[in-house]
């Protein structure tokens, strides 16, 4: 059976015994930091697609999409140590905490987006320092939550901050687009209208705060398989709602269930019928809006359930569908200042205009 997901816990400094690999003995640790605190500690948020329109299949095989991306308060933790460059050592390195989610499956070489981000920055900003990163993973992989992309964007921001912000925000977003189609989004304020393959990021004003439960099934779906089931041919368009109208509507009312549209739900539900059953069950619990995020299999529920099921629904749902439930909310970078990053605590002003049951949840 599944289980409830935990809230972010307070970080403690632990002994760091991994930095740069010895060139003469690859794979062996050659430097020990001891308990030296990190130079910088940041969080990397997950994201959901509040709507996802697949507009057409391009001639190059990619799908043209339009989506409203929104960050949520499920965070990975990243600690960064800054050191002088040494021509005999790599420009960057990383480790994963042993208690990370599925730590044994997370690579620490250049197949990890964090390493690729740090290396890209170091190569393009030769005056920057060497950096070691420690990742504590909480965001489930392969759930459409963007954890790897968020980690990479956080690493880019960290490197730029440690270097004194020599690179503009717009340039960082361009570099992030080279790492992955949705990496640039995480350098926005937390709400953005994304087009193309997802790499064209147009930041929008932050949405009203709302409780957002993430429901992650143990079983995943292949994104290519979902798009294949969608069945579009090159050049073919998919009719549907005007994404700009969906965007306008959600900016006015984040609780309007009619605006939560995902064109990948039908093919995903066909491949995995229990996803549809689970979403139907969530709607019966009283949530304002329920939808699958991206290509799945993570689903999310906006708002709060009926009061009479508030204490029981998570365990009952987890037992029925083998899922993990995370109690989260929409989040954002706190002020329009490119030097600041996402934080785990919301300013009190953001709790205005939230229904009383949700305010209680958010203040727990």
Tab-separated table of C-alpha atoms in Angstrom:
chain	number	residue	atom	x	y	z
A	1	UNK	CA	0.000	0.000	0.000
A	2	UNK	CA	0.991	3.611	-0.442
A	3	UNK	CA	1.709	6.188	2.193
A	4	UNK	CA	1.444	9.857	2.922
A	5	UNK	CA	4.259	12.066	1.729
A	6	UNK	CA	6.130	14.076	4.306
A	7	UNK	CA	6.467	17.822	4.562
A	8	UNK	CA	9.947	19.286	4.137
A	9	UNK	CA	11.943	18.854	7.326
A	10	UNK	CA	14.519	21.184	8.807
A	11	UNK	CA	17.962	20.589	7.378
A	12	UNK	CA	20.948	19.732	9.526
A	13	UNK	CA	24.596	19.817	8.526
A	14	UNK	CA	25.941	16.309	8.196
A	15	UNK	CA	29.448	15.180	7.550
A	16	UNK	CA	30.272	15.697	3.913
A	17	UNK	CA	32.670	13.092	2.669
A	18	UNK	CA	32.353	13.505	-1.081
A	19	UNK	CA	33.775	16.191	-3.309
A	20	UNK	CA	36.142	15.948	-6.184
A	21	UNK	CA	37.225	12.650	-7.629
A	22	UNK	CA	40.915	11.875	-7.655
A	23	UNK	CA	41.988	11.974	-11.292
A	24	UNK	CA	44.425	9.134	-10.686
A	25	UNK	CA	41.865	6.950	-8.960
A	26	UNK	CA	38.453	7.617	-10.521
A	27	UNK	CA	35.551	6.887	-8.225
A	28	UNK	CA	37.493	7.406	-4.996
A	29	UNK	CA	36.919	10.344	-2.687
A	30	UNK	CA	39.957	12.563	-2.380
A	31	UNK	CA	38.801	15.538	-0.256
A	32	UNK	CA	36.956	15.669	3.056
A	33	UNK	CA	35.024	18.763	4.101
A	34	UNK	CA	34.100	17.473	7.515
A	35	UNK	CA	31.223	19.480	8.981
A	36	UNK	CA	31.896	22.698	7.129
A	37	UNK	CA	28.487	24.305	6.453
A	38	UNK	CA	27.496	24.828	2.829
A	39	UNK	CA	28.123	28.117	1.074
A	40	UNK	CA	24.486	28.185	-0.034
A	41	UNK	CA	21.368	26.084	0.635
A	42	UNK	CA	18.352	26.260	-1.683
A	43	UNK	CA	15.144	24.364	-2.363
A	44	UNK	CA	13.943	23.137	-5.754
A	45	UNK	CA	10.140	23.012	-6.143
A	46	UNK	CA	8.038	20.524	-8.051
A	47	UNK	CA	5.576	21.736	-10.691
A	48	UNK	CA	2.193	20.792	-12.077
A	49	UNK	CA	0.511	21.655	-15.365
A	50	UNK	CA	-2.730	23.453	-14.507
A	51	UNK	CA	-3.772	22.972	-18.099
A	52	UNK	CA	-2.050	21.223	-20.985
A	53	UNK	CA	-3.215	21.697	-24.550
A	54	UNK	CA	-1.522	19.682	-27.281
A	55	UNK	CA	-2.003	21.946	-30.276
A	56	UNK	CA	-0.469	19.869	-33.050
A	57	UNK	CA	2.239	17.413	-33.988
A	58	UNK	CA	5.068	19.145	-35.784
A	59	UNK	CA	6.785	17.848	-38.898
A	60	UNK	CA	9.939	17.228	-36.841
A	61	UNK	CA	8.009	14.787	-34.644
A	62	UNK	CA	7.716	17.039	-31.598
A	63	UNK	CA	4.352	18.148	-30.268
A	64	UNK	CA	3.458	21.829	-30.027
A	65	UNK	CA	1.911	22.510	-26.641
A	66	UNK	CA	0.496	25.326	-24.565
A	67	UNK	CA	0.449	24.951	-20.808
A	68	UNK	CA	0.239	26.868	-17.558
A	69	UNK	CA	3.046	25.640	-15.304
A	70	UNK	CA	2.790	26.211	-11.564
A	71	UNK	CA	5.319	25.439	-8.846
A	72	UNK	CA	4.168	23.632	-5.719
A	73	UNK	CA	5.723	23.314	-2.282
A	74	UNK	CA	7.173	19.807	-2.599
A	75	UNK	CA	10.897	20.548	-2.515
A	76	UNK	CA	14.229	18.901	-3.128
A	77	UNK	CA	17.049	20.319	-0.978
A	78	UNK	CA	20.332	21.349	-2.593
A	79	UNK	CA	23.430	22.422	-0.666
A	80	UNK	CA	26.359	24.000	-2.491
A	81	UNK	CA	30.003	24.327	-1.466
A	82	UNK	CA	32.149	26.880	-3.285
A	83	UNK	CA	35.894	26.374	-3.728
A	84	UNK	CA	38.706	27.959	-5.737
A	85	UNK	CA	39.234	26.455	-9.150
A	86	UNK	CA	42.015	23.911	-9.460
A	87	UNK	CA	43.115	22.846	-12.919
A	88	UNK	CA	43.851	19.366	-11.587
A	89	UNK	CA	40.274	18.816	-10.362
A	90	UNK	CA	36.847	18.822	-12.033
A	91	UNK	CA	34.884	22.065	-12.097
A	92	UNK	CA	31.932	20.476	-10.353
A	93	UNK	CA	30.853	17.378	-8.468
A	94	UNK	CA	27.834	16.156	-6.559
A	95	UNK	CA	26.539	13.597	-4.109
A	96	UNK	CA	23.104	12.348	-3.072
A	97	UNK	CA	22.100	11.963	0.567
A	98	UNK	CA	21.552	8.308	1.530
A	99	UNK	CA	18.009	9.039	2.739
A	100	UNK	CA	16.974	10.596	-0.577
A	101	UNK	CA	13.988	9.132	-2.374
A	102	UNK	CA	15.361	6.130	-4.327
A	103	UNK	CA	18.892	7.386	-3.727
A	104	UNK	CA	20.462	4.299	-5.275
A	105	UNK	CA	18.978	5.169	-8.681
A	106	UNK	CA	20.174	8.788	-8.844
A	107	UNK	CA	23.373	9.238	-10.889
A	108	UNK	CA	26.055	11.673	-9.776
A	109	UNK	CA	27.908	11.897	-13.087
A	110	UNK	CA	27.133	14.138	-16.058
A	111	UNK	CA	23.962	12.209	-16.821
A	112	UNK	CA	22.478	14.134	-13.883
A	113	UNK	CA	21.028	17.505	-14.901
A	114	UNK	CA	22.553	19.170	-11.840
A	115	UNK	CA	26.036	18.226	-13.003
A	116	UNK	CA	25.261	19.344	-16.540
A	117	UNK	CA	23.986	22.693	-15.246
A	118	UNK	CA	27.021	23.316	-13.039
A	119	UNK	CA	29.418	22.325	-15.806
A	120	UNK	CA	27.637	24.529	-18.356
A	121	UNK	CA	27.872	27.523	-16.033
A	122	UNK	CA	31.525	26.902	-15.167
A	123	UNK	CA	32.496	26.635	-18.832
A	124	UNK	CA	30.711	29.853	-19.800
A	125	UNK	CA	31.705	31.907	-16.751
A	126	UNK	CA	35.435	31.222	-16.348
A	127	UNK	CA	35.682	33.533	-13.328
A	128	UNK	CA	33.275	31.374	-11.317
A	129	UNK	CA	34.366	28.989	-8.565
A	130	UNK	CA	34.343	25.218	-8.526
A	131	UNK	CA	31.173	23.882	-6.894
A	132	UNK	CA	30.174	20.724	-5.084
A	133	UNK	CA	26.458	19.978	-4.664
A	134	UNK	CA	24.683	17.715	-2.206
A	135	UNK	CA	21.161	16.728	-3.276
A	136	UNK	CA	18.436	15.518	-0.950
A	137	UNK	CA	15.673	14.147	-3.167
A	138	UNK	CA	12.013	14.321	-2.176
A	139	UNK	CA	10.287	14.856	-5.526
A	140	UNK	CA	9.327	11.491	-7.076
A	141	UNK	CA	10.911	10.762	-10.446
A	142	UNK	CA	8.936	9.987	-13.604
A	143	UNK	CA	5.774	11.533	-12.266
A	144	UNK	CA	5.551	14.636	-14.434
A	145	UNK	CA	6.613	16.859	-11.523
A	146	UNK	CA	9.771	18.239	-13.121
A	147	UNK	CA	12.106	17.412	-10.247
A	148	UNK	CA	15.234	16.946	-12.344
A	149	UNK	CA	14.609	20.131	-14.315
A	150	UNK	CA	13.953	22.060	-11.111
A	151	UNK	CA	17.204	20.796	-9.593
A	152	UNK	CA	19.097	21.928	-12.705
A	153	UNK	CA	17.533	25.398	-12.662
A	154	UNK	CA	18.329	25.692	-8.960
A	155	UNK	CA	21.947	24.745	-9.665
A	156	UNK	CA	22.192	27.440	-12.353
A	157	UNK	CA	20.784	30.050	-9.980
A	158	UNK	CA	23.139	28.900	-7.218
A	159	UNK	CA	26.213	29.105	-9.437
A	160	UNK	CA	25.213	32.573	-10.618
A	161	UNK	CA	24.531	33.758	-7.080
A	162	UNK	CA	27.857	32.462	-5.765
A	163	UNK	CA	29.605	34.226	-8.654
A	164	UNK	CA	27.913	37.546	-7.813
A	165	UNK	CA	25.168	37.437	-10.497
A	166	UNK	CA	27.307	38.220	-13.566
A	167	UNK	CA	24.752	36.531	-15.870
A	168	UNK	CA	21.322	38.047	-16.533
A	169	UNK	CA	18.103	36.203	-15.758
A	170	UNK	CA	17.168	36.083	-19.452
A	171	UNK	CA	20.505	34.478	-20.319
A	172	UNK	CA	20.119	31.921	-17.533
A	173	UNK	CA	16.714	30.989	-18.943
A	174	UNK	CA	18.300	30.494	-22.387
A	175	UNK	CA	20.992	28.259	-20.903
A	176	UNK	CA	18.384	26.319	-18.954
A	177	UNK	CA	16.538	25.637	-22.207
A	178	UNK	CA	19.630	23.823	-23.462
A	179	UNK	CA	19.396	21.417	-20.524
A	180	UNK	CA	15.723	20.504	-20.888
A	181	UNK	CA	12.501	21.845	-22.321
A	182	UNK	CA	11.014	22.833	-18.954
A	183	UNK	CA	14.187	23.846	-17.066
A	184	UNK	CA	13.751	27.514	-17.904
A	185	UNK	CA	10.328	27.612	-16.297
A	186	UNK	CA	11.761	27.190	-12.802
A	187	UNK	CA	13.684	30.446	-13.232
A	188	UNK	CA	10.346	32.279	-13.480
A	189	UNK	CA	8.314	33.495	-10.486
A	190	UNK	CA	6.561	30.129	-10.261
A	191	UNK	CA	3.705	30.706	-12.720
A	192	UNK	CA	4.350	30.757	-16.465
A	193	UNK	CA	2.599	30.199	-19.774
A	194	UNK	CA	4.799	27.785	-21.702
A	195	UNK	CA	4.631	27.038	-25.424
A	196	UNK	CA	6.681	25.305	-28.102
A	197	UNK	CA	7.903	22.068	-26.538
A	198	UNK	CA	7.618	23.796	-23.166
A	199	UNK	CA	10.883	25.701	-23.575
A	200	UNK	CA	9.275	29.041	-24.519
A	201	UNK	CA	8.553	30.547	-21.108
A	202	UNK	CA	6.315	33.577	-20.650
A	203	UNK	CA	6.105	34.442	-16.933
A	204	UNK	CA	2.683	35.516	-15.700
A	205	UNK	CA	1.556	37.166	-12.483
A	206	UNK	CA	1.479	34.705	-9.572
A	207	UNK	CA	-1.812	32.890	-9.165
A	208	UNK	CA	-3.863	33.054	-6.012
A	209	UNK	CA	-2.440	30.641	-3.413
A	210	UNK	CA	-4.306	27.384	-3.043
A	211	UNK	CA	-3.902	24.033	-1.349
A	212	UNK	CA	-2.738	21.413	-3.839
A	213	UNK	CA	-2.543	17.713	-3.011
A	214	UNK	CA	-0.230	15.617	-5.190
A	215	UNK	CA	-1.175	11.969	-5.677
A	216	UNK	CA	1.677	9.871	-7.096
A	217	UNK	CA	0.865	6.268	-8.103
A	218	UNK	CA	3.560	3.654	-7.657
A	219	UNK	CA	3.165	2.748	-11.343
A	220	UNK	CA	4.437	5.097	-14.025
A	221	UNK	CA	3.674	5.664	-17.682
A	222	UNK	CA	6.081	6.193	-20.552
A	223	UNK	CA	5.664	9.705	-21.977
A	224	UNK	CA	6.362	8.489	-25.550
A	225	UNK	CA	3.721	5.793	-25.071
A	226	UNK	CA	1.146	8.379	-23.997
A	227	UNK	CA	1.879	10.580	-27.010
A	228	UNK	CA	1.766	7.543	-29.283
A	229	UNK	CA	-1.663	6.669	-27.911
A	230	UNK	CA	-2.765	10.257	-28.614
A	231	UNK	CA	-2.200	9.307	-32.234
A	232	UNK	CA	-1.537	12.617	-33.977
A	233	UNK	CA	0.128	12.509	-37.382
A	234	UNK	CA	2.801	15.057	-38.440
A	235	UNK	CA	1.078	18.344	-39.222
A	236	UNK	CA	-2.187	17.279	-37.577
A	237	UNK	CA	-3.866	19.685	-35.160
A	238	UNK	CA	-5.861	18.744	-32.082
A	239	UNK	CA	-8.984	20.876	-31.627
A	240	UNK	CA	-9.872	22.094	-28.166
A	241	UNK	CA	-10.154	25.043	-25.823
A	242	UNK	CA	-8.230	28.244	-26.538
A	243	UNK	CA	-5.234	28.087	-24.161
A	244	UNK	CA	-5.155	31.873	-23.762
A	245	UNK	CA	-8.765	31.776	-22.568
A	246	UNK	CA	-7.836	29.022	-20.109
A	247	UNK	CA	-4.948	31.154	-18.873
A	248	UNK	CA	-7.137	34.220	-18.418
A	249	UNK	CA	-9.751	32.188	-16.583
A	250	UNK	CA	-7.304	30.630	-14.117
A	251	UNK	CA	-5.758	34.004	-13.384
A	252	UNK	CA	-9.243	35.101	-12.324
A	253	UNK	CA	-10.320	31.920	-10.511
A	254	UNK	CA	-7.957	29.037	-9.703
A	255	UNK	CA	-10.911	26.959	-8.492
A	256	UNK	CA	-12.837	26.837	-11.783
A	257	UNK	CA	-12.756	23.114	-12.554
A	258	UNK	CA	-13.775	23.668	-16.201
A	259	UNK	CA	-10.420	25.335	-16.870
A	260	UNK	CA	-8.335	22.324	-15.833
A	261	UNK	CA	-7.849	20.713	-19.236
A	262	UNK	CA	-5.253	18.070	-20.099
A	263	UNK	CA	-5.267	16.649	-23.621
A	264	UNK	CA	-3.074	13.756	-22.479
A	265	UNK	CA	-5.636	12.444	-20.003
A	266	UNK	CA	-7.649	10.397	-22.556
A	267	UNK	CA	-4.630	8.444	-23.879
A	268	UNK	CA	-3.167	8.042	-20.377
A	269	UNK	CA	-6.497	6.855	-18.975
A	270	UNK	CA	-6.768	4.351	-21.824
A	271	UNK	CA	-3.318	2.967	-21.009
A	272	UNK	CA	-3.970	3.012	-17.257
A	273	UNK	CA	-7.732	2.968	-16.503
A	274	UNK	CA	-7.206	3.108	-12.732
A	275	UNK	CA	-5.951	6.683	-13.143
A	276	UNK	CA	-9.393	7.760	-14.320
A	277	UNK	CA	-11.025	5.823	-11.491
A	278	UNK	CA	-8.762	7.551	-8.984
A	279	UNK	CA	-9.530	11.019	-10.357
A	280	UNK	CA	-13.253	10.244	-10.231
A	281	UNK	CA	-12.912	9.181	-6.594
A	282	UNK	CA	-11.045	12.394	-5.767
A	283	UNK	CA	-13.824	14.504	-7.272
A	284	UNK	CA	-16.365	12.728	-5.088
A	285	UNK	CA	-14.365	13.813	-2.026
A	286	UNK	CA	-15.196	17.459	-2.670
A	287	UNK	CA	-12.041	18.927	-4.190
A	288	UNK	CA	-12.541	21.997	-6.347
A	289	UNK	CA	-10.531	20.651	-9.296
A	290	UNK	CA	-8.846	17.323	-10.066
A	291	UNK	CA	-6.544	16.545	-12.993
A	292	UNK	CA	-3.574	14.492	-14.131
A	293	UNK	CA	-0.399	16.562	-14.437
A	294	UNK	CA	1.466	16.438	-17.728
A	295	UNK	CA	1.783	12.936	-19.154
A	296	UNK	CA	1.212	11.399	-15.713
A	297	UNK	CA	0.986	9.503	-13.674
A	298	UNK	CA	0.869	12.081	-10.886
A	299	UNK	CA	-2.542	13.656	-10.377
A	300	UNK	CA	-3.396	16.661	-8.256
A	301	UNK	CA	-6.401	17.987	-6.384
A	302	UNK	CA	-6.890	21.703	-5.762
A	303	UNK	CA	-8.679	22.926	-2.652
A	304	UNK	CA	-9.689	20.809	0.331
A	305	UNK	CA	-12.004	17.786	0.646
A	306	UNK	CA	-15.260	17.607	2.548
A	307	UNK	CA	-14.763	18.057	6.278
A	308	UNK	CA	-16.154	14.626	7.154
A	309	UNK	CA	-13.367	12.863	5.186
A	310	UNK	CA	-10.548	15.279	6.007
A	311	UNK	CA	-8.802	12.899	8.422
A	312	UNK	CA	-9.306	9.627	6.535
A	313	UNK	CA	-9.260	10.120	2.774
A	314	UNK	CA	-5.489	10.007	2.262
A	315	UNK	CA	-4.959	6.633	3.911
A	316	UNK	CA	-8.043	5.175	2.233
A	317	UNK	CA	-6.959	6.389	-1.205
A	318	UNK	CA	-3.398	5.131	-0.665
A	319	UNK	CA	-4.680	1.707	0.319
A	320	UNK	CA	-7.019	1.450	-2.676
A	321	UNK	CA	-4.676	2.667	-5.403
A	322	UNK	CA	-1.134	2.246	-4.015
A	323	UNK	CA	-0.273	5.920	-4.140
A	324	UNK	CA	1.687	8.430	-2.129
A	325	UNK	CA	-0.106	11.642	-1.148
A	326	UNK	CA	1.702	14.941	-0.602
A	327	UNK	CA	-0.046	17.855	1.126
A	328	UNK	CA	1.272	20.898	-0.701
A	329	UNK	CA	0.240	24.289	-2.052
A	330	UNK	CA	1.019	26.627	-4.912
A	331	UNK	CA	4.284	28.432	-4.221
A	332	UNK	CA	6.375	31.136	-5.830
A	333	UNK	CA	9.545	33.136	-5.509
A	334	UNK	CA	8.699	35.656	-2.806
A	335	UNK	CA	9.289	39.020	-4.496
A	336	UNK	CA	10.106	40.275	-8.011
A	337	UNK	CA	13.833	40.127	-7.361
A	338	UNK	CA	16.061	37.848	-9.433
A	339	UNK	CA	18.508	37.486	-6.552
A	340	UNK	CA	15.973	35.608	-4.394
A	341	UNK	CA	14.826	32.007	-4.766
A	342	UNK	CA	11.933	29.838	-3.675
A	343	UNK	CA	11.530	29.456	0.064
A	344	UNK	CA	9.803	26.857	2.193
A	345	UNK	CA	7.860	29.413	4.239
A	346	UNK	CA	5.286	31.655	2.626
A	347	UNK	CA	5.000	35.302	3.593
A	348	UNK	CA	1.891	35.815	5.728
A	349	UNK	CA	0.417	38.134	3.117
A	350	UNK	CA	0.040	35.205	0.741
A	351	UNK	CA	-2.490	33.581	3.070
A	352	UNK	CA	-5.158	36.169	2.354
A	353	UNK	CA	-8.168	35.215	0.234
A	354	UNK	CA	-7.863	31.529	1.117
A	355	UNK	CA	-10.861	29.639	2.432
A	356	UNK	CA	-10.722	28.965	6.168
A	357	UNK	CA	-10.195	25.158	5.891
A	358	UNK	CA	-7.253	25.757	3.570
A	359	UNK	CA	-5.749	28.430	5.803
A	360	UNK	CA	-5.724	25.884	8.593
A	361	UNK	CA	-3.936	23.374	6.371
A	362	UNK	CA	-1.338	25.877	5.203
A	363	UNK	CA	-0.515	27.063	8.709
A	364	UNK	CA	0.071	23.563	10.099
